[in-house]
Coordinates of C-alpha atoms in Angstrom, one line a residue:
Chain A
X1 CA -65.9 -130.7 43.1
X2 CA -66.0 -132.9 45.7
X3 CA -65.2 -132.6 49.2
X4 CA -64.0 -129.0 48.2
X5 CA -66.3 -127.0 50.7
X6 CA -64.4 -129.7 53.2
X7 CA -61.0 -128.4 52.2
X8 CA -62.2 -125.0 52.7
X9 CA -63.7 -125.4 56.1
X10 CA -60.0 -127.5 57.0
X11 CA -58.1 -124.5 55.7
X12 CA -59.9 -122.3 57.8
X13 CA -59.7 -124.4 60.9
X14 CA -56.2 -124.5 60.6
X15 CA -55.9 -120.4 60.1
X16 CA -56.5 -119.9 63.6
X17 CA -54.3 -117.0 64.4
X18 CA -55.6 -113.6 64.8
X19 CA -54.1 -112.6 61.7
X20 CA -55.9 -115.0 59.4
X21 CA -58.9 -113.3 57.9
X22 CA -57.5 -113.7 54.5
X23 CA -59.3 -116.8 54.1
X24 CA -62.8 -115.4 54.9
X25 CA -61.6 -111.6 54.3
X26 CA -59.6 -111.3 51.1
X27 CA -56.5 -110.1 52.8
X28 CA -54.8 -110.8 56.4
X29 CA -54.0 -108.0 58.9
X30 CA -50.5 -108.7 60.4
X31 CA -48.9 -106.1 63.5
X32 CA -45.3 -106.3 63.0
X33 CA -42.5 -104.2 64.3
X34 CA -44.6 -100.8 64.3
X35 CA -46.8 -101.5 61.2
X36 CA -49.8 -102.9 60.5
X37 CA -49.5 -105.2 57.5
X38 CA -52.4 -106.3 55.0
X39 CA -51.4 -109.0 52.8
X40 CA -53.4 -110.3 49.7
X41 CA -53.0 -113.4 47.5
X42 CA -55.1 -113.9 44.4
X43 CA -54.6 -116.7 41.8
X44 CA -55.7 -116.4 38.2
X45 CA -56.5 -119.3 36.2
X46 CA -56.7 -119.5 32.3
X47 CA -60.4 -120.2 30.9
X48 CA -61.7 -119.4 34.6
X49 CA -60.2 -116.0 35.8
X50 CA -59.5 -114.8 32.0
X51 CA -60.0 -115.8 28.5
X52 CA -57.8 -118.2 26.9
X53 CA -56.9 -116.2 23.9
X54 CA -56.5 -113.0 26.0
X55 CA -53.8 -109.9 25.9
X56 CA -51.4 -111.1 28.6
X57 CA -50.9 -107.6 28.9
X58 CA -54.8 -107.1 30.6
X59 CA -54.3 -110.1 32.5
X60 CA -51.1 -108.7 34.2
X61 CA -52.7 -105.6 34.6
X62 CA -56.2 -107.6 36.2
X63 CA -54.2 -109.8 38.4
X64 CA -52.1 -106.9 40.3
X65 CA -55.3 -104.7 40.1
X66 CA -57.5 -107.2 41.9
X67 CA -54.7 -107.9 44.9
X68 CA -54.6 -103.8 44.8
X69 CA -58.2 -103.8 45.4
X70 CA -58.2 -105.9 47.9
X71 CA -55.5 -103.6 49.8
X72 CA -58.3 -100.7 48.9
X73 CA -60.8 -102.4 51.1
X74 CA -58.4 -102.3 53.8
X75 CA -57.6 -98.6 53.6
X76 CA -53.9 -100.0 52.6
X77 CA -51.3 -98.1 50.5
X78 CA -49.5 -100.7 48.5
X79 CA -45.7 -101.4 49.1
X80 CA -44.8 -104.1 47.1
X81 CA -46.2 -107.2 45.0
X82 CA -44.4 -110.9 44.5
X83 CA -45.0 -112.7 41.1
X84 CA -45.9 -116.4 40.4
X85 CA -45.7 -116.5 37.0
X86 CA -45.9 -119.4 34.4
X87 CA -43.7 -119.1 31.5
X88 CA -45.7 -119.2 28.2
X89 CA -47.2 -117.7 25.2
X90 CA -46.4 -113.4 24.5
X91 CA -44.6 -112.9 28.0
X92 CA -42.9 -109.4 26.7
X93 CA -46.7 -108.8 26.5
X94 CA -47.3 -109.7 30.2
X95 CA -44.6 -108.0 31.2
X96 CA -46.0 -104.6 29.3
X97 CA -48.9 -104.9 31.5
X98 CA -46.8 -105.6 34.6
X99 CA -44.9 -102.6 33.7
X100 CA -48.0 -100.1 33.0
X101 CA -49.5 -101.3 36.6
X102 CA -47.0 -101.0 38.7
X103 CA -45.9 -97.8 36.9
X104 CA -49.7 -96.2 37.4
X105 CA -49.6 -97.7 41.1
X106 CA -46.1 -96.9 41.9
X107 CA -45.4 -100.1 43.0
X108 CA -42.3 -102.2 43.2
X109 CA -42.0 -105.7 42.2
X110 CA -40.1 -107.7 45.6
X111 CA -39.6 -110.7 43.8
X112 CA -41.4 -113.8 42.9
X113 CA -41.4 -116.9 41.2
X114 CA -41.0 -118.1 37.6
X115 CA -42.3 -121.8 36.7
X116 CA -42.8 -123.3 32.8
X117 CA -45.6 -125.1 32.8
X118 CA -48.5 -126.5 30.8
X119 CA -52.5 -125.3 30.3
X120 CA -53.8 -124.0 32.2
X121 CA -51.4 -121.2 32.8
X122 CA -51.6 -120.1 36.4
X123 CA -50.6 -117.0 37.7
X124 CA -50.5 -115.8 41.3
X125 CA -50.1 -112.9 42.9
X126 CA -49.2 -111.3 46.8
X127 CA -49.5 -108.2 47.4
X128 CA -47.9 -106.6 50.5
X129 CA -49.8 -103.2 52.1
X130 CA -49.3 -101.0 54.9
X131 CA -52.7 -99.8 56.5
X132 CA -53.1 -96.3 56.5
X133 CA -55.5 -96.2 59.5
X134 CA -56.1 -99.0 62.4
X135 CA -58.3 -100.8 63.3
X136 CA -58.1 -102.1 60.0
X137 CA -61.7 -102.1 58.2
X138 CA -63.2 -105.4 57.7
X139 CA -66.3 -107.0 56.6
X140 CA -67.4 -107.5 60.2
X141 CA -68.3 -104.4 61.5
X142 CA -71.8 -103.5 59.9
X143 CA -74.1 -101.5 62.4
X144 CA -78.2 -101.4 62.5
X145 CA -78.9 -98.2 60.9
X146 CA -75.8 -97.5 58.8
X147 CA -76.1 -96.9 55.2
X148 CA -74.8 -98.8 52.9
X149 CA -73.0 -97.4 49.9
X150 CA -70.8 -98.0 46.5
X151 CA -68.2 -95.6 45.6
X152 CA -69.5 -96.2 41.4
X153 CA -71.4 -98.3 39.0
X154 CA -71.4 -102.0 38.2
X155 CA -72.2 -103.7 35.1
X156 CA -69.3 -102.4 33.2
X157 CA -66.9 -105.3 33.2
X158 CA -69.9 -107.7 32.4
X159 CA -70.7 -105.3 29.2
X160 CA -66.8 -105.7 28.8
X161 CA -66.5 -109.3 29.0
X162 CA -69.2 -110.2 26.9
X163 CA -67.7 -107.6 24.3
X164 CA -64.3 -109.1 24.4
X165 CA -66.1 -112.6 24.4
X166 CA -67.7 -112.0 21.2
X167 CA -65.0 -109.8 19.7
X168 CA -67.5 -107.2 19.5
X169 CA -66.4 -103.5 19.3
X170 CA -67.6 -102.1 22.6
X171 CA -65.6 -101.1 24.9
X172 CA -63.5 -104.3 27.1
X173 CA -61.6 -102.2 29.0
X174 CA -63.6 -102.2 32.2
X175 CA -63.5 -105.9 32.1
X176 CA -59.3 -105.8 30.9
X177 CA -58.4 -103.2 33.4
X178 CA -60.3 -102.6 36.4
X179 CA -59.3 -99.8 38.3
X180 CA -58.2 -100.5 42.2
X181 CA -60.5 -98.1 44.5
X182 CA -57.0 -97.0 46.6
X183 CA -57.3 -93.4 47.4
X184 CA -61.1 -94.0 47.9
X185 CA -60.0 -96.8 50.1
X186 CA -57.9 -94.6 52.0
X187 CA -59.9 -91.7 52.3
X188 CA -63.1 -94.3 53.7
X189 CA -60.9 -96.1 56.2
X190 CA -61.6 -93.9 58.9
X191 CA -65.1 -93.3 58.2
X192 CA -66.4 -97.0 57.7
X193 CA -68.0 -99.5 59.7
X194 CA -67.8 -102.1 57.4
X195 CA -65.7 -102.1 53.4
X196 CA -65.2 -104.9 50.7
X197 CA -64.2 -104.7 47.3
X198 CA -67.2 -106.1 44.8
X199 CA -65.1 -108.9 42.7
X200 CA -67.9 -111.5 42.7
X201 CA -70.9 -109.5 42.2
X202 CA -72.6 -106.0 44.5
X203 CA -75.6 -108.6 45.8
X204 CA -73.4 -111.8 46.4
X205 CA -70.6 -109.7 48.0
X206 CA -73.3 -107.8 50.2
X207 CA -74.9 -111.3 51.2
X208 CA -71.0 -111.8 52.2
X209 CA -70.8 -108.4 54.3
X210 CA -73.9 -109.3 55.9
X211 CA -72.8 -112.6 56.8
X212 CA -69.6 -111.6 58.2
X213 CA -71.6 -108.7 60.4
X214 CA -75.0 -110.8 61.5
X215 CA -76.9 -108.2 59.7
X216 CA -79.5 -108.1 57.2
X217 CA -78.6 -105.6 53.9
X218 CA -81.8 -103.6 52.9
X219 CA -80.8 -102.8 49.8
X220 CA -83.1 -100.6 46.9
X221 CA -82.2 -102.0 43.4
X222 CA -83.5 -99.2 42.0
X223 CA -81.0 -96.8 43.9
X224 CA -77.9 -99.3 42.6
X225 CA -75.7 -96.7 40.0
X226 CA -75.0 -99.4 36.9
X227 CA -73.4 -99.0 34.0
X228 CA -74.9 -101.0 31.3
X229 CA -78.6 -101.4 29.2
X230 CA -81.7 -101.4 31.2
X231 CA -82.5 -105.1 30.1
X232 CA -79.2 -106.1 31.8
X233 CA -79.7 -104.5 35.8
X234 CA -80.5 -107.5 36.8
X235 CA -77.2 -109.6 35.4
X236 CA -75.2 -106.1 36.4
X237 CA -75.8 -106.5 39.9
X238 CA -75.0 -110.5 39.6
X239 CA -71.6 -109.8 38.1
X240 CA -68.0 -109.1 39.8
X241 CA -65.2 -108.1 38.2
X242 CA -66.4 -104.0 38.7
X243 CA -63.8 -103.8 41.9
X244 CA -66.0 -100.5 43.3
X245 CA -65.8 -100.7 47.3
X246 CA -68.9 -101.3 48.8
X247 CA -69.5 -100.1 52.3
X248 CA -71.5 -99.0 55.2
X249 CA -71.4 -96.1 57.3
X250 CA -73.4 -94.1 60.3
X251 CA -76.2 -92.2 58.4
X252 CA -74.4 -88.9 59.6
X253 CA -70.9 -89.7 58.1
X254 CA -69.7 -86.5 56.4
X255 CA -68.1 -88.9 52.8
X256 CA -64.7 -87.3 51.9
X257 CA -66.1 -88.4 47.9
X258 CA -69.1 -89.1 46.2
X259 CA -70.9 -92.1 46.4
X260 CA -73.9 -93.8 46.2
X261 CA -76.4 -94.9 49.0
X262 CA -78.2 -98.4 48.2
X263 CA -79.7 -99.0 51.1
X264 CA -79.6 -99.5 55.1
X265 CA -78.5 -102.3 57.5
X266 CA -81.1 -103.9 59.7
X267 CA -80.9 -106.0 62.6
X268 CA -80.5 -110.0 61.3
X269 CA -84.1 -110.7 59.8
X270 CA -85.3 -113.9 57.9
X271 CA -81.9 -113.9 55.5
X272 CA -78.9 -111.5 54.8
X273 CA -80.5 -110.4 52.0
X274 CA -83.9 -108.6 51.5
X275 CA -83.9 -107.0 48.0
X276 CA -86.5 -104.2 47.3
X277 CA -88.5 -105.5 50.2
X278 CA -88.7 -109.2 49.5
X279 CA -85.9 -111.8 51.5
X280 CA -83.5 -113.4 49.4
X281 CA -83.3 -117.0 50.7
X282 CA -80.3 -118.3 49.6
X283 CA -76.8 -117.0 47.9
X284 CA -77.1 -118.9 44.4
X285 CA -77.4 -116.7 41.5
X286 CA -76.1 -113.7 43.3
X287 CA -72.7 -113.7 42.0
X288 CA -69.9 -115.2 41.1
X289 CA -69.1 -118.2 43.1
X290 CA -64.7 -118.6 42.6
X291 CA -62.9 -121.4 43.2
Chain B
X1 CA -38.6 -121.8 25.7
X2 CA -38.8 -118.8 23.4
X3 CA -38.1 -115.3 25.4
X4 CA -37.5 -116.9 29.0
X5 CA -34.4 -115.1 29.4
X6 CA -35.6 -112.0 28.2
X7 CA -38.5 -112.6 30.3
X8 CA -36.7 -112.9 33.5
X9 CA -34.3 -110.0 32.3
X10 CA -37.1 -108.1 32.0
X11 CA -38.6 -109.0 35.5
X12 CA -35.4 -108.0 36.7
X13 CA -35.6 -104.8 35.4
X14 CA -39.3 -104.1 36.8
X15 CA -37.5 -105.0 40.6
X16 CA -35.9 -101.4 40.6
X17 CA -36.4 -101.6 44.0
X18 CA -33.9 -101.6 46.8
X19 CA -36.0 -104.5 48.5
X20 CA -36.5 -105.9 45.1
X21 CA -33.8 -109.7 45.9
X22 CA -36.5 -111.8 45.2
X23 CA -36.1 -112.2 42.0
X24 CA -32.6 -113.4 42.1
X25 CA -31.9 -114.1 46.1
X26 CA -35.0 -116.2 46.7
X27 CA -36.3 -113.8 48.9
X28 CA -37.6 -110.2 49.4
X29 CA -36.4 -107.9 52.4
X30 CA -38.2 -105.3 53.1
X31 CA -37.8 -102.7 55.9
X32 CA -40.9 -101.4 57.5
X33 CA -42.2 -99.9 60.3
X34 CA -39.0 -101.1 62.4
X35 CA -38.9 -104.2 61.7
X36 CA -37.3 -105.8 58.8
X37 CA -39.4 -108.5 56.9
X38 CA -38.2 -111.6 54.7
X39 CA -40.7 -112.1 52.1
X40 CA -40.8 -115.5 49.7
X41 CA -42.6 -116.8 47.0
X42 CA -42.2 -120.8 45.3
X43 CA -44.6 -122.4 42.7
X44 CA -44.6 -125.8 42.3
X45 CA -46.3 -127.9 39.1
X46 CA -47.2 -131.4 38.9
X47 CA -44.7 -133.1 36.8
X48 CA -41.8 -130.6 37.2
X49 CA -41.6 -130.1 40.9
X50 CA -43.1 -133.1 42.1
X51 CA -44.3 -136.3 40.6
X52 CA -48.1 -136.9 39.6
X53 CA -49.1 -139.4 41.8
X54 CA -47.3 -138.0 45.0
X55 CA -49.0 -137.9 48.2
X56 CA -50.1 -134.6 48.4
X57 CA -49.5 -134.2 52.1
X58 CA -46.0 -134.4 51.2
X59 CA -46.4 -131.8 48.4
X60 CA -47.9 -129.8 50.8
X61 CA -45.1 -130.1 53.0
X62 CA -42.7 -129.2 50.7
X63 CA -44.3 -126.1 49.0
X64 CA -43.7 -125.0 53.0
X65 CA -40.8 -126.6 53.7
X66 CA -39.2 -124.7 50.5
X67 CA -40.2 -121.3 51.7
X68 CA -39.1 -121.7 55.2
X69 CA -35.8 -122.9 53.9
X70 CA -35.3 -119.5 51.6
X71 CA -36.5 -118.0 55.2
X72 CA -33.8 -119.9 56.9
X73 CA -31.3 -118.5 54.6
X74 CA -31.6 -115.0 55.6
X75 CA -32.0 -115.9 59.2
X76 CA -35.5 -114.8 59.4
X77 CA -38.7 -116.3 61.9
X78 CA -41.5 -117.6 60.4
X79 CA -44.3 -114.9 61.2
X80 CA -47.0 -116.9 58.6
X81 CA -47.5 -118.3 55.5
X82 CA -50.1 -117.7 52.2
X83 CA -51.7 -120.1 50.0
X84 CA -52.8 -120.3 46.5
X85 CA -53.9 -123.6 46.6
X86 CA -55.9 -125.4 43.1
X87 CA -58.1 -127.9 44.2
X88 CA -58.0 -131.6 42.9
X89 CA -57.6 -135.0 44.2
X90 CA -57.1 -136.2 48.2
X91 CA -57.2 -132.3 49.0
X92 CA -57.3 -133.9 52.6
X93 CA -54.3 -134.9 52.1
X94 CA -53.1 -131.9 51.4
X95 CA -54.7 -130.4 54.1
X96 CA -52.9 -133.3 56.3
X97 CA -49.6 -132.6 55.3
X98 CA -50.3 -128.5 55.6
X99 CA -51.5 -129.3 58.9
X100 CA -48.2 -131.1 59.8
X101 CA -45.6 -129.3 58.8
X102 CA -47.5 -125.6 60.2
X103 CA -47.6 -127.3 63.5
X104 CA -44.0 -128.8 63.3
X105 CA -42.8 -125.2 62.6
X106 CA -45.7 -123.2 64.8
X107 CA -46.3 -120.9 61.9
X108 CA -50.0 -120.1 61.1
X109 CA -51.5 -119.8 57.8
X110 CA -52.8 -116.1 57.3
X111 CA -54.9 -116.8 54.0
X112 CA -54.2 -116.9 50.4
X113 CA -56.7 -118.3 47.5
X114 CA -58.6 -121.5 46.5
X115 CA -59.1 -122.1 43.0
X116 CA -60.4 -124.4 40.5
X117 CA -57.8 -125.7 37.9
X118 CA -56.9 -129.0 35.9
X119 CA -53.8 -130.7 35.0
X120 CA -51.5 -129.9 35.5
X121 CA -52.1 -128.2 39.5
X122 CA -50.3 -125.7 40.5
X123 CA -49.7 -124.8 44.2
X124 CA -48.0 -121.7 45.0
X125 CA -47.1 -120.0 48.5
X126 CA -45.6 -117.2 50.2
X127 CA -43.8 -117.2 53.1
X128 CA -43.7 -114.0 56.0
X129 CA -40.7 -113.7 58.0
X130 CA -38.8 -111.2 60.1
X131 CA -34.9 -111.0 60.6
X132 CA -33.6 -112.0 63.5
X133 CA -30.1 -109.9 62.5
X134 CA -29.7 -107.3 60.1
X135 CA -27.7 -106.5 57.9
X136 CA -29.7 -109.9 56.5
X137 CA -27.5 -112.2 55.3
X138 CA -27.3 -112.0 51.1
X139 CA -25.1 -114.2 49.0
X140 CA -22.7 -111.0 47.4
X141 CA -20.8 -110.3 50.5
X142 CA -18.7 -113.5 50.5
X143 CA -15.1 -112.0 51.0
X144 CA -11.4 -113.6 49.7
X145 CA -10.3 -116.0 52.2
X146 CA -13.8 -116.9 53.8
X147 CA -13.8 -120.3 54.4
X148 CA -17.3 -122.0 52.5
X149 CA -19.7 -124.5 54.5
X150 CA -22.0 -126.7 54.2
X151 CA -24.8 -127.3 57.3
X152 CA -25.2 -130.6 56.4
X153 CA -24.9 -133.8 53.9
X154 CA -26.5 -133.2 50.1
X155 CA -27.6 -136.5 48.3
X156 CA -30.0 -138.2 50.2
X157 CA -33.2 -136.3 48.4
X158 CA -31.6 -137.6 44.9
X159 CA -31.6 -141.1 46.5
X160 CA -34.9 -140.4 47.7
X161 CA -36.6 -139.1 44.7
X162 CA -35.4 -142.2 42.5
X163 CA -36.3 -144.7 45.1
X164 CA -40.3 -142.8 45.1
X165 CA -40.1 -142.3 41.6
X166 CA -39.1 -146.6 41.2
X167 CA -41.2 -147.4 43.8
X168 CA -38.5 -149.1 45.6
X169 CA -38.8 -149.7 48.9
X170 CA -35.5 -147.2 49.7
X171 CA -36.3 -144.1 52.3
X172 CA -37.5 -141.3 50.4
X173 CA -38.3 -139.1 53.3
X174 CA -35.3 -136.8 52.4
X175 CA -36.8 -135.8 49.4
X176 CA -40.4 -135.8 50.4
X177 CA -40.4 -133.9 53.9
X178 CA -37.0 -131.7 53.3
X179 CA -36.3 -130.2 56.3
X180 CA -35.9 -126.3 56.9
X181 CA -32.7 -125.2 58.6
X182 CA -34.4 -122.0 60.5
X183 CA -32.6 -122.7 63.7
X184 CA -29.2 -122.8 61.6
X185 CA -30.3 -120.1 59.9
X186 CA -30.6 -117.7 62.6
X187 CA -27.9 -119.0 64.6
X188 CA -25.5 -118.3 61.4
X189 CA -26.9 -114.8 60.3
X190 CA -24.9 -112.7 62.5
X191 CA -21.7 -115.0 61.5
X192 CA -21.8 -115.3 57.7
X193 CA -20.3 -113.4 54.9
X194 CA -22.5 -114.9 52.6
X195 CA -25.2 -117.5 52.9
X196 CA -28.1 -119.4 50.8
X197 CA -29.8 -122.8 51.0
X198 CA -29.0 -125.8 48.3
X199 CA -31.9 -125.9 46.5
X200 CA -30.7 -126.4 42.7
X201 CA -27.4 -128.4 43.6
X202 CA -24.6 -128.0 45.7
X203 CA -21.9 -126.9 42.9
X204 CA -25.0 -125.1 40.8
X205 CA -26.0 -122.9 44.2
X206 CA -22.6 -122.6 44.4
X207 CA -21.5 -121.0 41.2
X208 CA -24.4 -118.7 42.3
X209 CA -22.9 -117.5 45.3
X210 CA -20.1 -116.6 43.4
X211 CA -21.5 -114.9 40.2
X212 CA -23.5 -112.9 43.1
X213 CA -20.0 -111.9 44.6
X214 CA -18.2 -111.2 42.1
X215 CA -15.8 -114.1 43.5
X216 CA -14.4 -117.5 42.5
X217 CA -15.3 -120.4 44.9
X218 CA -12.3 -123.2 45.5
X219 CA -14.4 -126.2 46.5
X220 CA -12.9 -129.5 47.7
X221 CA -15.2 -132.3 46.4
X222 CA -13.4 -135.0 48.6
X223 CA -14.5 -132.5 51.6
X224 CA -18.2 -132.5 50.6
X225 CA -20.4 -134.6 53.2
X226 CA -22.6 -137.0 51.1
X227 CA -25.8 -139.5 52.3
X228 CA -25.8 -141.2 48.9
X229 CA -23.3 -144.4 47.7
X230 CA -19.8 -144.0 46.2
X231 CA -20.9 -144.0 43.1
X232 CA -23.3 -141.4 42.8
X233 CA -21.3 -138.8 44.5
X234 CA -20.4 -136.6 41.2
X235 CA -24.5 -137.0 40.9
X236 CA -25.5 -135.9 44.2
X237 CA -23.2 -132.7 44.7
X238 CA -24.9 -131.6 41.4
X239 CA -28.6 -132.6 43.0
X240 CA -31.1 -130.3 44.6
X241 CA -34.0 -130.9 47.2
X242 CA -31.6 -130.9 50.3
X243 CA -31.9 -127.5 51.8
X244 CA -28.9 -127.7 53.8
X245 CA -27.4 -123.8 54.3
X246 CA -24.5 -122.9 52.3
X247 CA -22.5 -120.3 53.5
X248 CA -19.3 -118.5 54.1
X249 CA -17.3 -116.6 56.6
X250 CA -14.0 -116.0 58.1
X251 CA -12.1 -119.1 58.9
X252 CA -11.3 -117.6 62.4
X253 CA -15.4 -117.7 62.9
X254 CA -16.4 -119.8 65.7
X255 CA -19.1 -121.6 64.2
X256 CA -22.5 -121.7 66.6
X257 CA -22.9 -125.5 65.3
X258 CA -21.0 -128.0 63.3
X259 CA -20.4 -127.6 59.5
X260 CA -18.5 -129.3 57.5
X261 CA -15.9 -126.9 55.6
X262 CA -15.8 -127.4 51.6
X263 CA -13.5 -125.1 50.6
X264 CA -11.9 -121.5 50.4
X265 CA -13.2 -118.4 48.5
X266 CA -10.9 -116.6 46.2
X267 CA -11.0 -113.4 44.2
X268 CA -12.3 -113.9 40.9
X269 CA -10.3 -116.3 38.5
X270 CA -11.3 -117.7 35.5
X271 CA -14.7 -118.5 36.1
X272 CA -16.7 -118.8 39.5
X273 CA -15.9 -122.2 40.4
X274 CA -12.8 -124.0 40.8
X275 CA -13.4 -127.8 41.3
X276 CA -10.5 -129.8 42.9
X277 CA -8.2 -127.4 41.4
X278 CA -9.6 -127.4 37.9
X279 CA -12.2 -124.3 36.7
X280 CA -15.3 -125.2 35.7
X281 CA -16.1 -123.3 32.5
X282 CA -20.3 -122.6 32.1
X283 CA -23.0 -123.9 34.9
X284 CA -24.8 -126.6 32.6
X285 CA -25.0 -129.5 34.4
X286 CA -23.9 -128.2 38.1
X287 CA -27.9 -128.5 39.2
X288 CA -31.4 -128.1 38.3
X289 CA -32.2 -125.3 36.8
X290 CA -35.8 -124.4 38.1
X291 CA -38.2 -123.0 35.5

């Protein structure tokens, strides 16, 4: 679209408070009163963010989960969500998926907005979080020598989506109802140098993590945990939509969980990027570019 | 539409929370970490909200101007604002009229979300405030006997909006660059009983306020200040877009500003409003009734 990487770079020239890394950062930090704040907004559009003929239930569920794992990468504990919802098709249905989220997450709904509207439904989301430990992790922080880690495997919402896609029988719900990394969040917070949530795929958003920290990522596909066929790593570690936390950490950092170690950050070589020993030049193809 | 009663009925009954107003007070308040927060959310769609071939720097505008107004209305600051923004045509423009109205107000944008969409767009926002008094002001504590206000003149957005909408060469600032009351706002909080701003229609935000508590409203129509001609008064007072701040509070108040007083409320009657002496039976046609 035209002039869109324009409007982009504008909106970040005007976010010039300290608070605004929720344009480059998924969420903004905000020190108020006592607290330290993290606030998320993610918009979900039909035919781009979900499938036209989807459960409105799953896409309730997706589009608190995703603003809840963006509060994960912050080390936040949730407090409250606001609703922009479009009036439409199976609502009672969008409102049992509401219910079930905010039920699992113990989360209350603050308020909101309801709109009718057309096609594409839209649906938007804030979520409100209180960090659990300050300074607040961001993306920026990435050392030379930490490792890099994932608290699980990718590839299962891309096994999911295709399934639901095709209306085969394997298992969608990795893809329907990803599950927000927030007590892993929590517990990390302390520990991490750098922390993101994967939504646009492990090698796009570690290009992203690098960027943000002027590091290279040395990352070993073969060490990557994934969670689909053997002909498919390669896509698996192009695709988003798994929500795991990716982040690095002093070698020596005793983890408070389980979790994987893909690799090691380097001082800023030739690219971000250098995949099982070779530079990745550019970001195309490593993920999911939204917009 | 099918179920959009039940569907707000059942949002209703998700917002178990005691911060949960938003759904039916325009705005969140939440308490945390000593301070006490004002939380908002508005959507607007092309062709319901504003007109398709509006500038949108004044779209932009308003989707801010809007959320600062529910701000004003509980006498919070401005602490930062959130965008969900779907990109499209003259995005500068957008950006311009962002730019304008952030500066106006000094409040920074903190982040939000930038997606791809069609027709029609969709912008949506949320606003971050803090109370500058508490208790914040709500519209249920409006008491017999208050006297009921007005900030300011309703009608001029109505004119506004048709003279856009005809492309006739009338000023339609008022209903393109509303203004938010925040210094009002904050100057009436510790002083009102009850308080909201017009954004639906005078007599429809009205009956509101009423219904919300659990009183009847005596309005004067002769006493209500109107920037529109003679004969479109019965049209304007039923017209939103203003944002002036309605509100009540003892008649022995000594108002911080003027305000032009519209009538009297009284315990609860027949119904919630009571229009130059004569009850008004259901709230069809009092406003717009936002979807």
């Amino acid at each position: 679209m035209k002039g869109e990487a324009e409007f982009i770079a504008g909106l970040r020239s005007l976010a010039n408070h300290p608070a605004a890394r929720g344009l480059q950062d998924d969420a903004a930090v905000l020190e108020i009163g006592g607290a330290t704040l993290v606030l998320t907004y993610d918009v979900m559009v039909e035919g781009i963010h979900f499938l036209k003929d989807q459960d409105p239930a799953d896409i309730a569920w997706k589009l608190v989960a995703t603003n809840l794992s963006d509060l994960a990468a912050k080390g936040a504990k949730p407090v409250g969500v606001l609703l922009g919802h479009m009036l439409g098709d199976a609502d009672t249905r969008f409102l049992d998926g509401l219910r079930e989220i905010l039920t699992t997450y113990d989360v209350p709904l603050l308020g909101g907005d309801t709109v009718s509207g057309g096609a594409p439904r839209t649906f938007g989301l804030t979520a409100i979080g209180e960090a659990t430990y300050s300074p607040v992790p961001s993306r920026s922080k990435a050392s030379p020598g930490d490792s890099i880690y994932v608290t699980g495997p990718v590839g299962a919402a891309m096994i999911g989506f295709e399934a639901l896609r095709d209306g085969k029988d394997a298992d969608s719900l990795a893809y329907r109802r990803p599950v927000p990394r927030l007590a892993e969040g929590q517990a990390l917070a302390p520990l991490v140098s750098a922390m993101m949530d994967i939504s646009d795929g492990l090698l796009l958003d570690s290009w992203r993590l690098a960027e943000a920290s002027a590091m290279s990522l040395a990352i070993d596909s073969s060490a990557i945990p994934i969670s689909a066929p053997k002909t498919r790593h390669r896509d698996a570690i192009r695709w988003g939509d798994d929500y795991e936390l990716l982040f690095t950490a002093p070698s020596a950092t005793k983890l408070p969980m389980p979790a994987y170690c893909i690799g090691k950050v380097k001082e800023r070589g030739t690219s971000p990027l250098l995949l099982d020993g070779k530079w990745l030049i550019d970001s195309k193809d490593l993920g999911y570019i939204h917009k």
